[in-house]
mmCIF file with all atom_site columns, C-alpha atoms in Angstrom:
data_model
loop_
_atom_site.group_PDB
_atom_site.id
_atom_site.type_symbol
_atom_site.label_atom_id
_atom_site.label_alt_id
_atom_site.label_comp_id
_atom_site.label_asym_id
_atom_site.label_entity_id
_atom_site.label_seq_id
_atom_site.pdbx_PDB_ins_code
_atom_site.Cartn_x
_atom_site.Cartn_y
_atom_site.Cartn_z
_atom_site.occupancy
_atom_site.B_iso_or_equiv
_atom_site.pdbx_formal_charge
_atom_site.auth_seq_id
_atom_site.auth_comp_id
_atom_site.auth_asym_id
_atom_site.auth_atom_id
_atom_site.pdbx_PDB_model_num
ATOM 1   C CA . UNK A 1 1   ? -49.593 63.271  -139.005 1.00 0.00 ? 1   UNK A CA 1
ATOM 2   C CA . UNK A 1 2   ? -51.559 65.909  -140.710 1.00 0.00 ? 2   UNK A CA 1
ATOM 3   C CA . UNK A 1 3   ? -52.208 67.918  -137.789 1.00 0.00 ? 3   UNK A CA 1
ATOM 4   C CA . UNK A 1 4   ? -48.435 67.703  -136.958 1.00 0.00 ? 4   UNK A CA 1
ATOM 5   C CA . UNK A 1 5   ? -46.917 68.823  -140.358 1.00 0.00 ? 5   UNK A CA 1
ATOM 6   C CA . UNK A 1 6   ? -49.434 71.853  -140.399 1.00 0.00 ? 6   UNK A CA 1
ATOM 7   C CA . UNK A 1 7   ? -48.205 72.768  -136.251 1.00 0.00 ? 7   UNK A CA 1
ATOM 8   C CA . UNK A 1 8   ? -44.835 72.501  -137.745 1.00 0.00 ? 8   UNK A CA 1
ATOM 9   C CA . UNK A 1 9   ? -45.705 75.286  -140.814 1.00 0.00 ? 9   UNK A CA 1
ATOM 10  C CA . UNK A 1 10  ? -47.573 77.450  -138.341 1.00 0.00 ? 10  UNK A CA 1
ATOM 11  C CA . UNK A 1 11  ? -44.356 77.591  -135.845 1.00 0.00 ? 11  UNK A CA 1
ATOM 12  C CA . UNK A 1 12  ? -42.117 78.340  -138.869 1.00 0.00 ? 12  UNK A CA 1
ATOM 13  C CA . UNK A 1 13  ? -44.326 80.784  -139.700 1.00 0.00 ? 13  UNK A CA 1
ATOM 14  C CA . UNK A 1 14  ? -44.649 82.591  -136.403 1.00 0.00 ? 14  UNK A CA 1
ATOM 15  C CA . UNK A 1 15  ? -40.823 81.787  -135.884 1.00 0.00 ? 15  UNK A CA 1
ATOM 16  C CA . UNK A 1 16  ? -39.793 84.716  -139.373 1.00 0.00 ? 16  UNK A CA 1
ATOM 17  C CA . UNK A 1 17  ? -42.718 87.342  -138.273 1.00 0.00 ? 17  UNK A CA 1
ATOM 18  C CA . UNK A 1 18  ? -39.870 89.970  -137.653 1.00 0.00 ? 18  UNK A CA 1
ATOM 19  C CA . UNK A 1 19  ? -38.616 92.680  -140.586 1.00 0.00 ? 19  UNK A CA 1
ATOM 20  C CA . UNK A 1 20  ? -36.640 90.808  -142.773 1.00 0.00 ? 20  UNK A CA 1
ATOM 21  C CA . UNK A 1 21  ? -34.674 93.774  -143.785 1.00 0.00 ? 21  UNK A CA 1
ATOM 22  C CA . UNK A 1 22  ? -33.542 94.619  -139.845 1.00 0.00 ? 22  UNK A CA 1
ATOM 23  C CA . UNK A 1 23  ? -30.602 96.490  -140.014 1.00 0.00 ? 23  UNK A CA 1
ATOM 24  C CA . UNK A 1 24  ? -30.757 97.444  -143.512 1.00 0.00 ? 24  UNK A CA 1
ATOM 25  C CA . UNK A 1 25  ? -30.943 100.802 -143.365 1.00 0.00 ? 25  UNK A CA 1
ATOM 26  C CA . UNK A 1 26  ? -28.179 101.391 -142.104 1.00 0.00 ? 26  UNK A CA 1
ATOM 27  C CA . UNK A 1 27  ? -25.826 102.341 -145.060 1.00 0.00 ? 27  UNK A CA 1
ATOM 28  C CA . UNK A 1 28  ? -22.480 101.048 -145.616 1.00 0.00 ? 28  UNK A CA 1
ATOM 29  C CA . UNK A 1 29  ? -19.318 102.358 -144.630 1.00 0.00 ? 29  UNK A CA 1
ATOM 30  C CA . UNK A 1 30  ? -17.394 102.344 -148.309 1.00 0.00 ? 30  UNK A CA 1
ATOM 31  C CA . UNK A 1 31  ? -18.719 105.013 -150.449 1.00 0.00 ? 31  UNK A CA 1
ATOM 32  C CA . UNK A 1 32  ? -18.501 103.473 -153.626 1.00 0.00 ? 32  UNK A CA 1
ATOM 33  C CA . UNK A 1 33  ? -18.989 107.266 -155.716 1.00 0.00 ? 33  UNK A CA 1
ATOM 34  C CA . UNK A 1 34  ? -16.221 108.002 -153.772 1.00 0.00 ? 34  UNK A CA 1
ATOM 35  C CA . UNK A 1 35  ? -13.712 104.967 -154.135 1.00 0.00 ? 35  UNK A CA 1
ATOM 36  C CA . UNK A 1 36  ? -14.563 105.067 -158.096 1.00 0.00 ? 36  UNK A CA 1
ATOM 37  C CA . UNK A 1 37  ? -13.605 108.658 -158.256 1.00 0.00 ? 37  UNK A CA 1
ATOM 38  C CA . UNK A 1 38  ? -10.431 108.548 -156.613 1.00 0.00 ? 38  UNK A CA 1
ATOM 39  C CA . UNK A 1 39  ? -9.690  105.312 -158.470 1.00 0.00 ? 39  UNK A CA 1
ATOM 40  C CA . UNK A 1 40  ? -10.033 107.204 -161.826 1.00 0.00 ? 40  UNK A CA 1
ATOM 41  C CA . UNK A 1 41  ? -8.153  110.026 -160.324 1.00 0.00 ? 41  UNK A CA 1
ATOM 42  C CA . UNK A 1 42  ? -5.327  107.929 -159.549 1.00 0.00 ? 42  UNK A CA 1
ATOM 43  C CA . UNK A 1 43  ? -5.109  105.446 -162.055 1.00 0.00 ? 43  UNK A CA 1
ATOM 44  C CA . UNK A 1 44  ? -5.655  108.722 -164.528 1.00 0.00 ? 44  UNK A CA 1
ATOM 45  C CA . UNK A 1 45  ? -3.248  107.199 -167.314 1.00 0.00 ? 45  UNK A CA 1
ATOM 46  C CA . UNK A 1 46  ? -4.783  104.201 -167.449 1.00 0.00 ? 46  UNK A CA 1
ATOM 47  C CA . UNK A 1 47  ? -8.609  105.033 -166.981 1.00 0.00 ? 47  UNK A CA 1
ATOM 48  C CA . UNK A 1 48  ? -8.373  108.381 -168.710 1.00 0.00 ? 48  UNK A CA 1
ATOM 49  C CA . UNK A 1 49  ? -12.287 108.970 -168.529 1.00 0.00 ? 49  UNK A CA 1
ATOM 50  C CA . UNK A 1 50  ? -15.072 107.235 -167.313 1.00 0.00 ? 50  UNK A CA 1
ATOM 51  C CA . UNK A 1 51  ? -16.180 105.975 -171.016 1.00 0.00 ? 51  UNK A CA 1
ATOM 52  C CA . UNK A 1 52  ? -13.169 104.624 -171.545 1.00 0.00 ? 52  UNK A CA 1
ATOM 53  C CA . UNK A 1 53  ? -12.954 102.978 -167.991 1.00 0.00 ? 53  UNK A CA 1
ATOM 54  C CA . UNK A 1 54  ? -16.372 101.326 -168.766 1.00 0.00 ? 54  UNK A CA 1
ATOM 55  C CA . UNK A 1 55  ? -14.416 100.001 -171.992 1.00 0.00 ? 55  UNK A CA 1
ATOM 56  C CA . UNK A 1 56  ? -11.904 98.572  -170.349 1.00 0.00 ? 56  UNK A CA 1
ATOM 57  C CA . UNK A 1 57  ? -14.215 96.975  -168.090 1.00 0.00 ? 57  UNK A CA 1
ATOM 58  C CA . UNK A 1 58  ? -16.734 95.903  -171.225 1.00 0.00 ? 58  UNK A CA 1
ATOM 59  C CA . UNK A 1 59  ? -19.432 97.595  -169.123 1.00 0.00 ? 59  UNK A CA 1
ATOM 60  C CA . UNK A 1 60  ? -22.269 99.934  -171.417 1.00 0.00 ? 60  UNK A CA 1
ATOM 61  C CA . UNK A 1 61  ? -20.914 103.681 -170.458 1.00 0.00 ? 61  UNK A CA 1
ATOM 62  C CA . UNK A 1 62  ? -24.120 104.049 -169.237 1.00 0.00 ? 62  UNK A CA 1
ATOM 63  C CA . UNK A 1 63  ? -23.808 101.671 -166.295 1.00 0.00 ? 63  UNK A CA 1
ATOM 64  C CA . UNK A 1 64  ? -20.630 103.421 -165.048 1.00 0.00 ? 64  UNK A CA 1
ATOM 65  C CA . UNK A 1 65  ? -21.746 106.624 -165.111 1.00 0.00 ? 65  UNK A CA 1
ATOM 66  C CA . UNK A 1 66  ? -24.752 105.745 -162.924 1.00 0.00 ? 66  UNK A CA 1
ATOM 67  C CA . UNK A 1 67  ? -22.050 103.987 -160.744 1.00 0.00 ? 67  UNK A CA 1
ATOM 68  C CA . UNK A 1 68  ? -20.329 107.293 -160.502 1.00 0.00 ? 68  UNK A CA 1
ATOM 69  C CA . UNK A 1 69  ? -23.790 108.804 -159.351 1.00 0.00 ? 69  UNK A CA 1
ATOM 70  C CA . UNK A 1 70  ? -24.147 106.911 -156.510 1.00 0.00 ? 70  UNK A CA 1
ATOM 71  C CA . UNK A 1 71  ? -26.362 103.931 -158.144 1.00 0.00 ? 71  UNK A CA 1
ATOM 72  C CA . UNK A 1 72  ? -26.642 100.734 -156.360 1.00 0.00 ? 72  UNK A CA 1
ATOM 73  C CA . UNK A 1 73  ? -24.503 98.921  -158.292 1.00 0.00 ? 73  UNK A CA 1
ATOM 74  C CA . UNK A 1 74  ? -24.287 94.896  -158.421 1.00 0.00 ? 74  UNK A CA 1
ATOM 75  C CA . UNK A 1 75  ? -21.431 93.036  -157.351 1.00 0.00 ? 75  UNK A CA 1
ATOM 76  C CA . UNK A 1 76  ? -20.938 92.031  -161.270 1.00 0.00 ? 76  UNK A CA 1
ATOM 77  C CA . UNK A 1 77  ? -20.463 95.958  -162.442 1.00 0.00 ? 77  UNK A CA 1
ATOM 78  C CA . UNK A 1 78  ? -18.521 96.798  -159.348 1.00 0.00 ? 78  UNK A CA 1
ATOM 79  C CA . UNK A 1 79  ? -16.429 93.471  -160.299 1.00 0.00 ? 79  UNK A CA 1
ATOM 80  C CA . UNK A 1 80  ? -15.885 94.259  -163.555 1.00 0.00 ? 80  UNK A CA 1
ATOM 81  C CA . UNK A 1 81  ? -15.026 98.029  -163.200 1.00 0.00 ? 81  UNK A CA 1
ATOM 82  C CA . UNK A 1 82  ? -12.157 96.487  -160.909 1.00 0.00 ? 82  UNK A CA 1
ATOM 83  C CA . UNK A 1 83  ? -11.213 94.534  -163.747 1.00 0.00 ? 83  UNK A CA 1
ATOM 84  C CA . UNK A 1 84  ? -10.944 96.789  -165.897 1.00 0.00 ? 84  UNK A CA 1
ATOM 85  C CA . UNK A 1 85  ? -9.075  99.294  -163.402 1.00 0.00 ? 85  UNK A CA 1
ATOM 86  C CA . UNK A 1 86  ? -6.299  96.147  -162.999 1.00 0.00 ? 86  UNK A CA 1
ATOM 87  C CA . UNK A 1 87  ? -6.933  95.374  -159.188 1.00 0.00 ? 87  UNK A CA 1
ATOM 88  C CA . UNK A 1 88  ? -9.341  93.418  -156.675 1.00 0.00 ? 88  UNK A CA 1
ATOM 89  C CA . UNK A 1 89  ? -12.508 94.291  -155.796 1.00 0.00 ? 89  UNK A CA 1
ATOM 90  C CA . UNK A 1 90  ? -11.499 94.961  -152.598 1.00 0.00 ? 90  UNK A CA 1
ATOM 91  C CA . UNK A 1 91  ? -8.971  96.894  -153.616 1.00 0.00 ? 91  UNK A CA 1
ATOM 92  C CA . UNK A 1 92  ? -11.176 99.715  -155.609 1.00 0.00 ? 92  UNK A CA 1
ATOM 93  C CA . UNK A 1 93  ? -13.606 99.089  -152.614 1.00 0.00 ? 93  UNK A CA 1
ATOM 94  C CA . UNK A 1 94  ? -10.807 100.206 -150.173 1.00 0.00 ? 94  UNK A CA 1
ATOM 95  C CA . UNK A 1 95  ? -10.407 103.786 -151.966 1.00 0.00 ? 95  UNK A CA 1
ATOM 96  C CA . UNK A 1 96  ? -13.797 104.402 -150.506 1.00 0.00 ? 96  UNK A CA 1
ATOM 97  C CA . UNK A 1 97  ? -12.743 104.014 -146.905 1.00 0.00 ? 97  UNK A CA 1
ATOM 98  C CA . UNK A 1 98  ? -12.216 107.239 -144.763 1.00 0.00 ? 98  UNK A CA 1
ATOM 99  C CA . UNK A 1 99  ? -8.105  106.035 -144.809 1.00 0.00 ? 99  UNK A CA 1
ATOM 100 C CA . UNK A 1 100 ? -8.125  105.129 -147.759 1.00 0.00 ? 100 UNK A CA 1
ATOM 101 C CA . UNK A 1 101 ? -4.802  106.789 -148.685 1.00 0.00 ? 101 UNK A CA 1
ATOM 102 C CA . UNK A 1 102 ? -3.093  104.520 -146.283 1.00 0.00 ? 102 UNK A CA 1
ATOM 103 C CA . UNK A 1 103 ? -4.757  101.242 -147.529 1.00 0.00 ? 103 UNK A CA 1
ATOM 104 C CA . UNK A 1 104 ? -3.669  101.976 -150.899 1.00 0.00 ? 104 UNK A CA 1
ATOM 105 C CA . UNK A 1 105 ? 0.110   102.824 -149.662 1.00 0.00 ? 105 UNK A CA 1
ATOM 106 C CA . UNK A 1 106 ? 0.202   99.649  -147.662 1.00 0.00 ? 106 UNK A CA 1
ATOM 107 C CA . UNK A 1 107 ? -1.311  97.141  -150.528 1.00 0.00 ? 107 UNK A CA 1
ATOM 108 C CA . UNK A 1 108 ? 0.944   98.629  -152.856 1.00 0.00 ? 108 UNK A CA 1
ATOM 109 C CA . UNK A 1 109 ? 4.101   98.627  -150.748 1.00 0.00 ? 109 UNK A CA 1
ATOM 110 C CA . UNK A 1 110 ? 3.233   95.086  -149.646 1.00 0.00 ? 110 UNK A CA 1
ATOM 111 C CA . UNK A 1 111 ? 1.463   93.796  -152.986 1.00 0.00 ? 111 UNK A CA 1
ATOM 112 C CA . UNK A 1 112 ? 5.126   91.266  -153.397 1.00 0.00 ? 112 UNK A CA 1
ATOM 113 C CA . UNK A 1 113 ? 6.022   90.496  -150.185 1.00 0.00 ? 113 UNK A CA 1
ATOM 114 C CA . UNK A 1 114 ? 6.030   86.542  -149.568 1.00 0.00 ? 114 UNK A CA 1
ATOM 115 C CA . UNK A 1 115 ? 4.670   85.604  -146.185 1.00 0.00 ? 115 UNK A CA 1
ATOM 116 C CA . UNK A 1 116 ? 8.423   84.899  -145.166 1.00 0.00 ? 116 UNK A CA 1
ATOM 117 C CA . UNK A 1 117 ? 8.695   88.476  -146.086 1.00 0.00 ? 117 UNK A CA 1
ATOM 118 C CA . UNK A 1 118 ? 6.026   89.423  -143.212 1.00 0.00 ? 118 UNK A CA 1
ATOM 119 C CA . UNK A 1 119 ? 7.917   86.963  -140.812 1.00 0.00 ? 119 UNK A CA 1
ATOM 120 C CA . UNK A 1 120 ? 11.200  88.525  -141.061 1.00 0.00 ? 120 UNK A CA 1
ATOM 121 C CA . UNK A 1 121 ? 9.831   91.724  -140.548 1.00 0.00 ? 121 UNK A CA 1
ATOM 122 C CA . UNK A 1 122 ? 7.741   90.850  -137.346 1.00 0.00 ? 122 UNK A CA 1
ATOM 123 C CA . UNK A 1 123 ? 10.646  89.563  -136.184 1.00 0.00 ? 123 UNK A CA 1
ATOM 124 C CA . UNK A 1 124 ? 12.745  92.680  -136.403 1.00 0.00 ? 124 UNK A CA 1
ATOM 125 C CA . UNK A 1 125 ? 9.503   94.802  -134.992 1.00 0.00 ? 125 UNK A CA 1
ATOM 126 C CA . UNK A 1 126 ? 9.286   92.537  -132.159 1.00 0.00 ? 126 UNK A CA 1
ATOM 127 C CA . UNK A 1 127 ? 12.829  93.024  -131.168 1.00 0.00 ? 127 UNK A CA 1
ATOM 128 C CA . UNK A 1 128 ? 12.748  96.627  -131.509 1.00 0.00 ? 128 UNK A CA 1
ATOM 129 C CA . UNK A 1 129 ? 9.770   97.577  -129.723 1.00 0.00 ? 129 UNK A CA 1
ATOM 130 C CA . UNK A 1 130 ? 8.254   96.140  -126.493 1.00 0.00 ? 130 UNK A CA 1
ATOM 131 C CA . UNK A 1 131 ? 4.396   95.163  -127.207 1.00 0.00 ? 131 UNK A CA 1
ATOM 132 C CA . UNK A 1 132 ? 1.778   97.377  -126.208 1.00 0.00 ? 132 UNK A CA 1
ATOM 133 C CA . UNK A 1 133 ? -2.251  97.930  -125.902 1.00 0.00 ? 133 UNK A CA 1
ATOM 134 C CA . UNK A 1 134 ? -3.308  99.781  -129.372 1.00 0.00 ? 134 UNK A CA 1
ATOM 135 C CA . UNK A 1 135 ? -6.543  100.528 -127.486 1.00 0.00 ? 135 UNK A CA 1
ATOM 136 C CA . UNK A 1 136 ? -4.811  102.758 -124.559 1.00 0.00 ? 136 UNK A CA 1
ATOM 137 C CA . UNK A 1 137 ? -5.219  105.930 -125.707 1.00 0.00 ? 137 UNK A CA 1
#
């Protein structure tokens, strides 16, 4: 039984012998400088400066401004500077997106919609327009 517990630790060990971090190096589309910039540019009366942003968010000023300068910051800080901001993660997270200008428009013109809301408006796109592929170019 020995022998077959110590078979079963050498297959699970040859099993992980591959990088771990595969694929890591690739870095990620959001550039998180970016989004927290034009969050504070946008949200300017709110926000007013970066100190006071990391107030509102009861982060050390410190932490924010390394955020600003491209840091790898945790989920926690990048939570928390939404906070503090008044929206989702994924909401400061989307200002960092190449369209970001159109995220923004669309979350805020559809931020109180109710999902009957959606519906009705399907409904009318559906009857106006005949479906077609969005991948034909």
């Amino acid at each position: 039984m020995l022998h077959e517990m110590n078979s079963s630790v050498r297959r699970s060990r040859a099993f992980a012998r591959g990088p771990h971090n595969a694929g890591m190096d690739t870095p990620p589309k959001t550039d998180i400088a970016a989004a927290l910039n034009r969050v504070l540019q946008t949200h300017k009366e709110r926000l007013r400066s970066k100190n006071h942003w990391a107030g509102l968010s009861k982060l050390p000023a410190t932490t924010v401004l390394d955020a600003f300068n491209g840091a790898n910051s945790t989920i926690d800080t990048l939570n928390k500077l939404a906070d503090g901001a008044g929206m989702s993660l994924a909401e400061l997270l989307a200002y960092g997106d190449p369209d970001w200008e159109m995220q923004v428009k669309t979350r805020r013109t559809f931020r109180c919609w109710s999902t009957e809301d959606f519906d009705a408006l399907i409904r009318v796109l559906e009857r106006r327009i005949e479906p077609r592929d969005c991948d034909a170019s």
